[in-house]
Amino acid sequence: MKPPAFDYLRAESVGDVLEGLAQRGGDARVLAGGQSLMAMLNMRLAKPKLLIDIMRIRELRQIERKGDAVVIGAGVRQADLLAWPDLAETLPLVALALPWVGHMQTRSRGTICGSLAHADPSAEMPLALVALGGEVLLRNTRRRRRVVAKDFFAGMMLTARADDELIEGISLPVVKGARVAFREVARRHGDFAIVACAAMKIPTGVRLAVGGVADVPTASDWPQLEGSALDDALNTFAYELGARDDVHASARYRRDLVRMIGRDLIGEVLQ
Amino acid sequence: MTRLKAEQRHAVRFTLNGKPVEGEAEPRMLLSDFLRHQLGATGTHVGCEHGVCGACTIVVDGMLTRSCLSLAVQVDGCELKTVEGLAPSADRLGVLQQALRRNHALQCGFCTAGILMSLDHYLAKNPAPTEAEIRDLLSGHICRCTGYTPIIRAALDAAAELASSSKETSDA
């Protein structure tokens, strides 16, 4: 289990990264914390010709409050964001979900944006991005563009990022006094989620987002439902996610979890 | 900007347990392999090689790090701490190491180096941990011998001993 051969570029600026991506496109991969990509390399599921290390670029290491959003740079590690003093107040959902990402020993290195780039369907940060309706900030040598969360995830480990684009950061909206809830079921704490759910009270009712079931984290907005109407909505949603059987859990168990956890979390945020 | 060619070996220098070291590595060489094969520092063990088992955990620039998910060329200029740096001298064990021994917290010992690094790093920052916190920390390691209970006991034991010894120092 050793990585294939690649050139290694230690970028000192965003310009270095963009140039490397422009030259090598799909043969280049951006290396941030390495907690997903290095495992993919060791297992030879990825075979890039060039790795571009972005972790020595200071401007990508920032967490910034910009108006009613928080912008998190590509070099911000999961542990950095967990230690950010404003996290619980500005991004309470992220504060709930982040301790479920991997283990302390991987959060110390792994980045927020790296987890989004990897786009594992059961990962917590993609789920939080979709639940919050955040945006991914992409950039190549010619232009910058912003992609909303639901358009960013294109499939299992597939995103809307073009080969020559760097995820420069993400922007997450700050919702004042947001009522949020998060729960996850996994074999062990730190394992990938069998089902992870996030709920948030929104002006028109409630939003439930689910990871670990469909190919991409999926959110659904509902008016304030109660009783059997809520049960029906949850049941329909659970089926629409298209759960499949795998070695970790059956499709039926996953649907059960969506219905049960969904109901609990909606109750929590609407209380 | 530094660009290192795939097929060449490149000089890598860093500080290992307080001492400057250097060697040569192709870009694809894992840090775990560099430590063991280039530097002969075989205290760091290699288990799963994809970041799951925790055996290769070390500390890089104050961050717990899976050395199998790092490249040797990435840590050029960094400060590394491995299990070889825990004992106060070659013939003595540190407080944490003694606690693991006393509590039968290892059998085959394969996972121990990584667990020691996580616990050493954590206890330095959190001198009075709860059992739940230690369990959460240990979720990042796999041990197939002990069932974890003696490791948790050893960690709490070491924390208590470190707390009382630091009190004595402050009184002196």
Short mmCIF file of C-alpha atoms in Angstrom, two decimals:
data_model
loop_
_atom_site.label_atom_id
_atom_site.label_comp_id
_atom_site.label_asym_id
_atom_site.label_seq_id
_atom_site.Cartn_x
_atom_site.Cartn_y
_atom_site.Cartn_z
CA MET A 1 0.00 0.00 0.00
CA LYS A 2 2.34 2.69 -1.25
CA PRO A 3 1.36 5.66 -3.40
CA PRO A 4 2.20 5.65 -7.11
CA ALA A 5 4.95 8.02 -8.31
CA PHE A 6 4.09 11.71 -8.68
CA ASP A 7 5.82 15.08 -8.85
CA TYR A 8 5.36 17.15 -5.71
CA LEU A 9 4.87 20.89 -5.83
CA ARG A 10 5.05 22.88 -2.61
CA ALA A 11 3.01 25.95 -3.53
CA GLU A 12 3.85 29.27 -1.89
CA SER A 13 0.90 31.18 -3.38
CA VAL A 14 -2.55 30.60 -4.83
CA GLY A 15 -1.03 31.59 -8.20
CA ASP A 16 1.35 28.59 -7.98
CA VAL A 17 -1.60 26.27 -7.39
CA LEU A 18 -3.71 27.65 -10.23
CA GLU A 19 -0.80 27.49 -12.65
CA GLY A 20 -0.09 23.87 -11.69
CA LEU A 21 -3.76 22.98 -12.15
CA ALA A 22 -3.93 24.84 -15.47
CA GLN A 23 -0.89 22.92 -16.79
CA ARG A 24 -1.79 19.44 -15.58
CA GLY A 25 -5.58 19.57 -15.19
CA GLY A 26 -6.99 16.15 -14.34
CA ASP A 27 -3.50 14.72 -13.78
CA ALA A 28 -2.97 17.07 -10.83
CA ARG A 29 -4.50 16.83 -7.37
CA VAL A 30 -4.47 19.38 -4.58
CA LEU A 31 -3.03 18.04 -1.32
CA ALA A 32 -4.31 19.75 1.81
CA GLY A 33 -4.58 17.78 5.08
CA GLY A 34 -4.29 14.50 3.20
CA GLN A 35 -6.72 12.56 5.37
CA SER A 36 -8.75 11.38 2.38
CA LEU A 37 -6.40 11.88 -0.57
CA MET A 38 -3.39 10.13 0.98
CA ALA A 39 -5.51 7.07 1.75
CA MET A 40 -6.77 7.12 -1.86
CA LEU A 41 -3.16 7.29 -3.07
CA ASN A 42 -2.01 4.48 -0.78
CA MET A 43 -4.84 2.32 -2.09
CA ARG A 44 -4.09 3.54 -5.63
CA LEU A 45 -7.66 4.64 -6.15
CA ALA A 46 -6.12 7.93 -7.28
CA LYS A 47 -3.03 8.13 -9.50
CA PRO A 48 -2.21 11.78 -10.09
CA LYS A 49 1.00 12.79 -11.87
CA LEU A 50 1.35 15.93 -9.77
CA LEU A 51 0.46 16.69 -6.15
CA ILE A 52 0.14 20.37 -5.25
CA ASP A 53 0.62 20.92 -1.51
CA ILE A 54 -1.31 24.04 -0.43
CA MET A 55 -0.68 23.92 3.31
CA ARG A 56 2.13 26.48 3.34
CA ILE A 57 -0.07 29.19 1.79
CA ARG A 58 -0.96 31.51 4.63
CA GLU A 59 -3.84 33.28 2.87
CA LEU A 60 -5.77 30.00 2.62
CA ARG A 61 -5.57 29.42 6.39
CA GLN A 62 -8.14 32.07 7.35
CA ILE A 63 -11.55 31.85 8.99
CA GLU A 64 -13.29 35.17 8.36
CA ARG A 65 -16.64 36.67 9.29
CA LYS A 66 -17.86 38.52 6.19
CA GLY A 67 -21.23 40.18 6.83
CA ASP A 68 -23.77 37.43 7.42
CA ALA A 69 -21.44 34.64 6.31
CA VAL A 70 -18.34 32.86 7.54
CA VAL A 71 -15.69 32.19 4.91
CA ILE A 72 -13.41 29.23 5.58
CA GLY A 73 -10.23 28.93 3.53
CA ALA A 74 -8.97 25.77 1.84
CA GLY A 75 -6.14 25.38 4.33
CA VAL A 76 -8.27 25.55 7.48
CA ARG A 77 -7.96 22.30 9.38
CA GLN A 78 -10.96 20.72 11.07
CA ALA A 79 -9.26 21.17 14.45
CA ASP A 80 -8.66 24.88 13.67
CA LEU A 81 -12.37 25.43 13.05
CA LEU A 82 -13.35 23.45 16.17
CA ALA A 83 -11.05 25.70 18.20
CA TRP A 84 -12.39 28.92 16.62
CA PRO A 85 -14.02 30.83 19.51
CA ASP A 86 -16.97 32.12 17.41
CA LEU A 87 -17.96 28.70 16.05
CA ALA A 88 -20.82 27.84 18.42
CA GLU A 89 -22.41 31.25 18.03
CA THR A 90 -22.09 31.70 14.27
CA LEU A 91 -22.27 28.11 12.99
CA PRO A 92 -23.99 26.00 15.65
CA LEU A 93 -24.75 23.17 13.21
CA VAL A 94 -21.08 22.89 12.26
CA ALA A 95 -20.19 22.94 15.96
CA LEU A 96 -22.46 19.92 16.46
CA ALA A 97 -21.33 17.99 13.38
CA LEU A 98 -17.58 18.61 13.40
CA PRO A 99 -16.70 16.42 16.41
CA TRP A 100 -18.16 13.50 14.39
CA VAL A 101 -15.64 13.97 11.57
CA GLY A 102 -13.05 11.21 11.83
CA HIS A 103 -11.05 11.16 15.06
CA MET A 104 -9.04 13.72 16.99
CA GLN A 105 -5.94 12.28 15.30
CA THR A 106 -7.33 12.98 11.81
CA ARG A 107 -9.15 16.27 12.56
CA SER A 108 -5.78 17.69 13.60
CA ARG A 109 -4.62 17.40 9.97
CA GLY A 110 -7.73 17.13 7.78
CA THR A 111 -9.26 20.26 6.29
CA ILE A 112 -12.89 21.34 5.94
CA CYS A 113 -12.56 21.96 2.20
CA GLY A 114 -10.66 18.72 1.66
CA SER A 115 -13.59 16.78 3.05
CA LEU A 116 -15.90 18.63 0.64
CA ALA A 117 -13.57 17.98 -2.32
CA HIS A 118 -13.52 14.27 -1.46
CA ALA A 119 -17.35 14.27 -1.39
CA ASP A 120 -17.89 11.02 0.45
CA PRO A 121 -21.70 10.60 0.60
CA SER A 122 -21.61 9.78 4.31
CA ALA A 123 -19.23 12.56 5.40
CA GLU A 124 -20.45 15.20 7.85
CA MET A 125 -19.06 18.40 6.29
CA PRO A 126 -20.78 17.93 2.93
CA LEU A 127 -24.00 17.33 4.88
CA ALA A 128 -23.51 20.52 6.89
CA LEU A 129 -22.80 22.51 3.71
CA VAL A 130 -26.01 21.26 2.09
CA ALA A 131 -28.10 21.74 5.25
CA LEU A 132 -26.90 25.32 5.64
CA GLY A 133 -27.17 26.12 1.92
CA GLY A 134 -23.54 27.23 1.81
CA GLU A 135 -21.45 27.99 -1.25
CA VAL A 136 -18.17 26.63 -2.58
CA LEU A 137 -15.71 29.23 -3.85
CA LEU A 138 -13.90 27.95 -6.94
CA ARG A 139 -11.11 29.59 -8.87
CA ASN A 140 -8.93 28.91 -11.89
CA THR A 141 -6.39 31.14 -13.65
CA ARG A 142 -9.12 33.03 -15.53
CA ARG A 143 -12.10 33.40 -13.21
CA ARG A 144 -13.73 32.83 -9.86
CA ARG A 145 -17.16 31.29 -9.42
CA ARG A 146 -19.45 30.33 -6.55
CA VAL A 147 -21.43 27.10 -6.59
CA VAL A 148 -24.28 26.48 -4.17
CA ALA A 149 -24.06 23.32 -2.08
CA LYS A 150 -26.83 21.36 -3.79
CA ASP A 151 -25.22 21.89 -7.20
CA PHE A 152 -21.70 21.18 -5.96
CA PHE A 153 -22.16 17.51 -5.13
CA ALA A 154 -22.71 15.66 -8.40
CA GLY A 155 -22.56 12.06 -7.20
CA MET A 156 -20.61 9.68 -5.04
CA MET A 157 -17.16 11.32 -4.71
CA LEU A 158 -17.99 13.57 -7.65
CA THR A 159 -18.26 17.35 -7.54
CA ALA A 160 -18.86 20.27 -9.89
CA ARG A 161 -15.22 21.34 -9.55
CA ALA A 162 -13.51 21.44 -12.95
CA ASP A 163 -10.06 19.84 -13.26
CA ASP A 164 -8.32 23.21 -13.38
CA GLU A 165 -10.17 24.69 -10.40
CA LEU A 166 -9.04 25.10 -6.82
CA ILE A 167 -11.59 25.12 -4.00
CA GLU A 168 -10.37 28.37 -2.47
CA GLY A 169 -12.81 28.19 0.40
CA ILE A 170 -16.45 27.94 1.37
CA SER A 171 -18.98 30.45 2.54
CA LEU A 172 -21.49 29.41 5.19
CA PRO A 173 -24.44 31.63 6.08
CA VAL A 174 -24.78 32.79 9.68
CA VAL A 175 -28.39 32.39 10.79
CA LYS A 176 -29.13 34.40 13.91
CA GLY A 177 -30.63 32.35 16.72
CA ALA A 178 -30.82 29.27 14.50
CA ARG A 179 -32.34 26.17 16.06
CA VAL A 180 -30.35 23.21 14.83
CA ALA A 181 -29.88 19.55 15.67
CA PHE A 182 -27.52 16.82 14.47
CA ARG A 183 -27.35 13.09 15.02
CA GLU A 184 -25.38 10.26 13.49
CA VAL A 185 -25.38 6.48 13.65
CA ALA A 186 -22.13 4.66 12.85
CA ARG A 187 -20.59 1.34 13.86
CA ARG A 188 -18.06 3.16 16.05
CA HIS A 189 -17.64 6.83 16.81
CA GLY A 190 -15.49 8.29 14.04
CA ASP A 191 -16.45 5.72 11.43
CA PHE A 192 -18.30 6.86 8.35
CA ALA A 193 -21.97 7.42 9.06
CA ILE A 194 -24.56 4.78 8.24
CA VAL A 195 -27.02 7.64 8.51
CA ALA A 196 -26.32 11.23 9.58
CA CYS A 197 -29.10 13.80 9.90
CA ALA A 198 -29.15 17.55 10.41
CA ALA A 199 -32.29 19.56 11.12
CA MET A 200 -32.75 23.30 11.12
CA LYS A 201 -35.73 25.55 11.79
CA ILE A 202 -36.32 27.81 8.79
CA PRO A 203 -38.85 30.66 8.39
CA THR A 204 -41.27 28.47 6.41
CA GLY A 205 -40.99 25.43 8.69
CA VAL A 206 -38.16 22.96 8.95
CA ARG A 207 -35.30 21.56 6.87
CA LEU A 208 -34.02 18.01 7.21
CA ALA A 209 -30.75 17.00 5.55
CA VAL A 210 -29.55 13.42 5.36
CA GLY A 211 -26.13 11.96 4.60
CA GLY A 212 -25.00 8.36 4.18
CA VAL A 213 -28.08 7.18 2.27
CA ALA A 214 -28.21 8.74 -1.22
CA ASP A 215 -25.13 9.35 -3.42
CA VAL A 216 -25.06 12.96 -2.23
CA PRO A 217 -26.21 14.65 0.97
CA THR A 218 -29.82 15.63 0.42
CA ALA A 219 -32.00 18.29 2.05
CA SER A 220 -35.75 18.69 2.07
CA ASP A 221 -37.80 21.66 3.31
CA TRP A 222 -41.23 21.18 4.87
CA PRO A 223 -43.85 23.38 6.46
CA GLN A 224 -44.49 22.70 10.14
CA LEU A 225 -45.97 19.21 10.01
CA GLU A 226 -47.26 17.15 12.87
CA GLY A 227 -48.47 13.65 13.61
CA SER A 228 -49.21 11.39 10.67
CA ALA A 229 -48.54 14.14 8.11
CA LEU A 230 -44.96 14.32 9.39
CA ASP A 231 -44.68 10.53 9.39
CA ASP A 232 -45.85 10.41 5.78
CA ALA A 233 -43.44 13.16 4.71
CA LEU A 234 -40.54 11.38 6.43
CA ASN A 235 -41.49 8.04 4.90
CA THR A 236 -41.68 9.49 1.39
CA PHE A 237 -38.34 11.27 1.91
CA ALA A 238 -36.71 8.10 3.25
CA TYR A 239 -37.81 6.16 0.13
CA GLU A 240 -36.84 8.93 -2.28
CA LEU A 241 -33.25 8.79 -1.00
CA GLY A 242 -32.91 5.44 -2.77
CA ALA A 243 -31.12 3.60 0.05
CA ARG A 244 -29.14 0.51 -0.93
CA ASP A 245 -28.01 -2.54 1.00
CA ASP A 246 -24.31 -2.70 1.74
CA VAL A 247 -21.94 -4.41 4.13
CA HIS A 248 -22.66 -1.89 6.88
CA ALA A 249 -26.44 -1.76 6.85
CA SER A 250 -29.53 -2.75 4.88
CA ALA A 251 -31.56 -0.25 2.89
CA ARG A 252 -34.51 -0.90 5.19
CA TYR A 253 -32.42 -0.13 8.31
CA ARG A 254 -31.24 3.12 6.73
CA ARG A 255 -34.84 4.15 5.94
CA ASP A 256 -35.80 3.31 9.51
CA LEU A 257 -33.01 5.52 10.83
CA VAL A 258 -34.05 8.41 8.57
CA ARG A 259 -37.64 8.17 9.82
CA MET A 260 -36.72 7.86 13.50
CA ILE A 261 -33.84 10.32 13.71
CA GLY A 262 -35.64 12.74 11.40
CA ARG A 263 -38.70 12.76 13.62
CA ASP A 264 -36.60 13.25 16.77
CA LEU A 265 -34.53 16.09 15.33
CA ILE A 266 -37.54 17.90 13.85
CA GLY A 267 -39.17 17.68 17.26
CA GLU A 268 -36.03 19.11 18.83
CA VAL A 269 -35.74 22.15 16.56
CA LEU A 270 -39.47 22.97 16.56
CA GLN A 271 -39.84 22.62 20.32
CA MET B 1 7.60 27.30 -5.00
CA THR B 2 9.47 24.02 -4.82
CA ARG B 3 8.90 21.32 -7.40
CA LEU B 4 10.25 17.85 -6.72
CA LYS B 5 10.51 15.32 -9.55
CA ALA B 6 8.84 11.96 -9.09
CA GLU B 7 11.77 9.77 -10.06
CA GLN B 8 14.45 11.60 -8.06
CA ARG B 9 15.38 11.47 -4.41
CA HIS B 10 15.31 14.75 -2.57
CA ALA B 11 16.95 15.85 0.66
CA VAL B 12 14.55 15.94 3.62
CA ARG B 13 15.60 17.55 6.89
CA PHE B 14 13.64 17.91 10.11
CA THR B 15 13.96 17.71 13.86
CA LEU B 16 13.23 14.29 15.36
CA ASN B 17 12.76 14.21 19.12
CA GLY B 18 14.90 17.34 19.45
CA LYS B 19 17.74 16.20 17.18
CA PRO B 20 18.29 17.34 13.58
CA VAL B 21 18.05 14.47 11.10
CA GLU B 22 18.24 14.18 7.34
CA GLY B 23 17.76 11.67 4.60
CA GLU B 24 16.61 11.34 1.02
CA ALA B 25 13.15 10.56 -0.26
CA GLU B 26 11.23 10.34 -3.50
CA PRO B 27 8.06 12.45 -3.33
CA ARG B 28 5.92 9.33 -2.97
CA MET B 29 7.72 8.04 0.13
CA LEU B 30 5.44 7.95 3.17
CA LEU B 31 6.67 9.57 6.34
CA SER B 32 6.16 6.28 8.21
CA ASP B 33 8.52 4.52 5.79
CA PHE B 34 11.02 7.36 5.91
CA LEU B 35 11.18 7.16 9.71
CA ARG B 36 11.58 3.40 9.74
CA HIS B 37 13.68 2.68 6.66
CA GLN B 38 15.74 5.82 6.13
CA LEU B 39 16.27 6.84 9.74
CA GLY B 40 15.95 3.44 11.44
CA ALA B 41 13.42 4.85 13.90
CA THR B 42 11.37 1.67 14.05
CA GLY B 43 9.43 2.59 17.19
CA THR B 44 6.68 3.97 14.94
CA HIS B 45 4.67 1.00 13.70
CA VAL B 46 2.80 0.59 10.44
CA GLY B 47 -0.55 -1.18 10.46
CA CYS B 48 -3.25 -0.42 7.93
CA GLU B 49 -1.48 2.27 5.87
CA HIS B 50 -4.68 4.16 5.23
CA GLY B 51 -5.12 6.13 8.44
CA VAL B 52 -7.58 3.89 10.23
CA CYS B 53 -5.65 1.83 12.78
CA GLY B 54 -3.61 4.59 14.43
CA ALA B 55 -0.43 2.52 14.97
CA CYS B 56 1.72 5.05 13.08
CA THR B 57 0.47 8.13 14.96
CA ILE B 58 3.19 10.67 15.76
CA VAL B 59 3.28 14.41 16.53
CA VAL B 60 4.28 16.88 13.79
CA ASP B 61 4.57 20.55 14.76
CA GLY B 62 2.27 19.96 17.73
CA MET B 63 -0.38 18.13 15.68
CA LEU B 64 -1.28 14.48 16.08
CA THR B 65 -0.47 12.99 12.68
CA ARG B 66 -0.92 9.66 10.97
CA SER B 67 2.57 9.23 9.56
CA CYS B 68 1.19 6.84 6.89
CA LEU B 69 -0.99 9.68 5.55
CA SER B 70 1.94 12.08 5.32
CA LEU B 71 4.75 12.29 2.82
CA ALA B 72 8.33 12.60 4.00
CA VAL B 73 8.80 15.65 1.74
CA GLN B 74 5.85 17.39 3.44
CA VAL B 75 7.54 17.59 6.83
CA ASP B 76 10.77 19.20 5.62
CA GLY B 77 11.70 21.76 8.29
CA CYS B 78 9.10 20.50 10.81
CA GLU B 79 9.48 19.28 14.39
CA LEU B 80 8.58 15.65 14.89
CA LYS B 81 8.05 13.65 18.04
CA THR B 82 7.87 9.86 17.99
CA VAL B 83 7.65 7.16 20.64
CA GLU B 84 11.46 7.15 20.88
CA GLY B 85 11.20 10.60 22.45
CA LEU B 86 9.00 9.60 25.39
CA ALA B 87 11.44 7.92 27.78
CA PRO B 88 13.56 10.28 29.92
CA SER B 89 16.62 8.08 29.27
CA ALA B 90 17.44 4.82 27.51
CA ASP B 91 17.06 2.73 30.68
CA ARG B 92 13.99 4.43 32.18
CA LEU B 93 10.34 4.61 31.19
CA GLY B 94 8.30 7.81 31.37
CA VAL B 95 5.31 8.15 33.72
CA LEU B 96 2.79 7.27 31.00
CA GLN B 97 4.82 4.29 29.80
CA GLN B 98 5.13 3.00 33.38
CA ALA B 99 1.38 3.36 33.83
CA LEU B 100 0.70 1.25 30.73
CA ARG B 101 3.06 -1.42 31.99
CA ARG B 102 1.59 -1.39 35.51
CA ASN B 103 -1.96 -1.71 34.19
CA HIS B 104 -1.23 -4.46 31.63
CA ALA B 105 -2.31 -2.04 28.92
CA LEU B 106 -0.45 -3.88 26.17
CA GLN B 107 -0.04 -7.45 25.08
CA CYS B 108 1.47 -7.68 21.61
CA GLY B 109 2.40 -4.00 21.69
CA PHE B 110 1.81 -3.33 18.01
CA CYS B 111 -0.67 -0.50 18.59
CA THR B 112 1.12 0.85 21.66
CA ALA B 113 3.48 3.34 20.02
CA GLY B 114 0.60 5.22 18.41
CA ILE B 115 -1.55 5.10 21.52
CA LEU B 116 1.33 6.43 23.63
CA MET B 117 1.77 9.38 21.27
CA SER B 118 -1.94 10.24 21.34
CA LEU B 119 -2.12 9.96 25.13
CA ASP B 120 1.13 11.88 25.72
CA HIS B 121 -0.05 14.70 23.45
CA TYR B 122 -3.53 14.78 24.95
CA LEU B 123 -2.50 14.63 28.62
CA ALA B 124 -0.05 17.50 28.14
CA LYS B 125 -2.99 19.70 27.09
CA ASN B 126 -5.70 18.11 29.24
CA PRO B 127 -4.17 17.17 32.59
CA ALA B 128 -7.46 16.10 34.20
CA PRO B 129 -9.28 14.04 31.54
CA THR B 130 -12.52 12.13 32.11
CA GLU B 131 -12.93 8.50 31.13
CA ALA B 132 -15.28 9.58 28.32
CA GLU B 133 -12.63 11.92 26.89
CA ILE B 134 -10.00 9.16 26.95
CA ARG B 135 -12.45 6.79 25.24
CA ASP B 136 -13.12 9.41 22.56
CA LEU B 137 -9.37 9.87 22.01
CA LEU B 138 -8.79 6.12 21.81
CA SER B 139 -11.52 5.77 19.16
CA GLY B 140 -8.73 6.81 16.79
CA HIS B 141 -6.73 3.66 17.58
CA ILE B 142 -7.36 -0.02 17.09
CA CYS B 143 -6.09 -2.50 19.68
CA ARG B 144 -7.01 -6.16 19.17
CA CYS B 145 -5.51 -7.49 22.42
CA THR B 146 -6.61 -5.50 25.43
CA GLY B 147 -10.25 -4.57 24.92
CA TYR B 148 -9.12 -1.01 25.75
CA THR B 149 -10.16 -1.11 29.42
CA PRO B 150 -6.60 -1.42 30.82
CA ILE B 151 -5.42 1.33 28.43
CA ILE B 152 -8.10 3.67 29.77
CA ARG B 153 -7.13 2.73 33.33
CA ALA B 154 -3.47 3.42 32.56
CA ALA B 155 -4.27 6.80 31.01
CA LEU B 156 -6.26 7.94 34.05
CA ASP B 157 -3.58 6.53 36.34
CA ALA B 158 -0.85 8.45 34.48
CA ALA B 159 -2.93 11.65 34.51
CA ALA B 160 -3.35 11.39 38.29
CA GLU B 161 0.35 10.73 38.79
CA LEU B 162 1.39 13.59 36.52
CA ALA B 163 -1.01 15.92 38.37
CA SER B 164 0.39 15.00 41.80
CA SER B 165 4.02 15.22 40.63
CA SER B 166 3.44 18.67 39.16
CA LYS B 167 1.94 19.77 42.48
CA GLU B 168 5.04 18.64 44.32
CA THR B 169 7.23 20.55 41.90
CA SER B 170 5.27 23.73 42.42
CA ASP B 171 5.56 23.43 46.21
CA ALA B 172 9.32 23.03 46.04
#
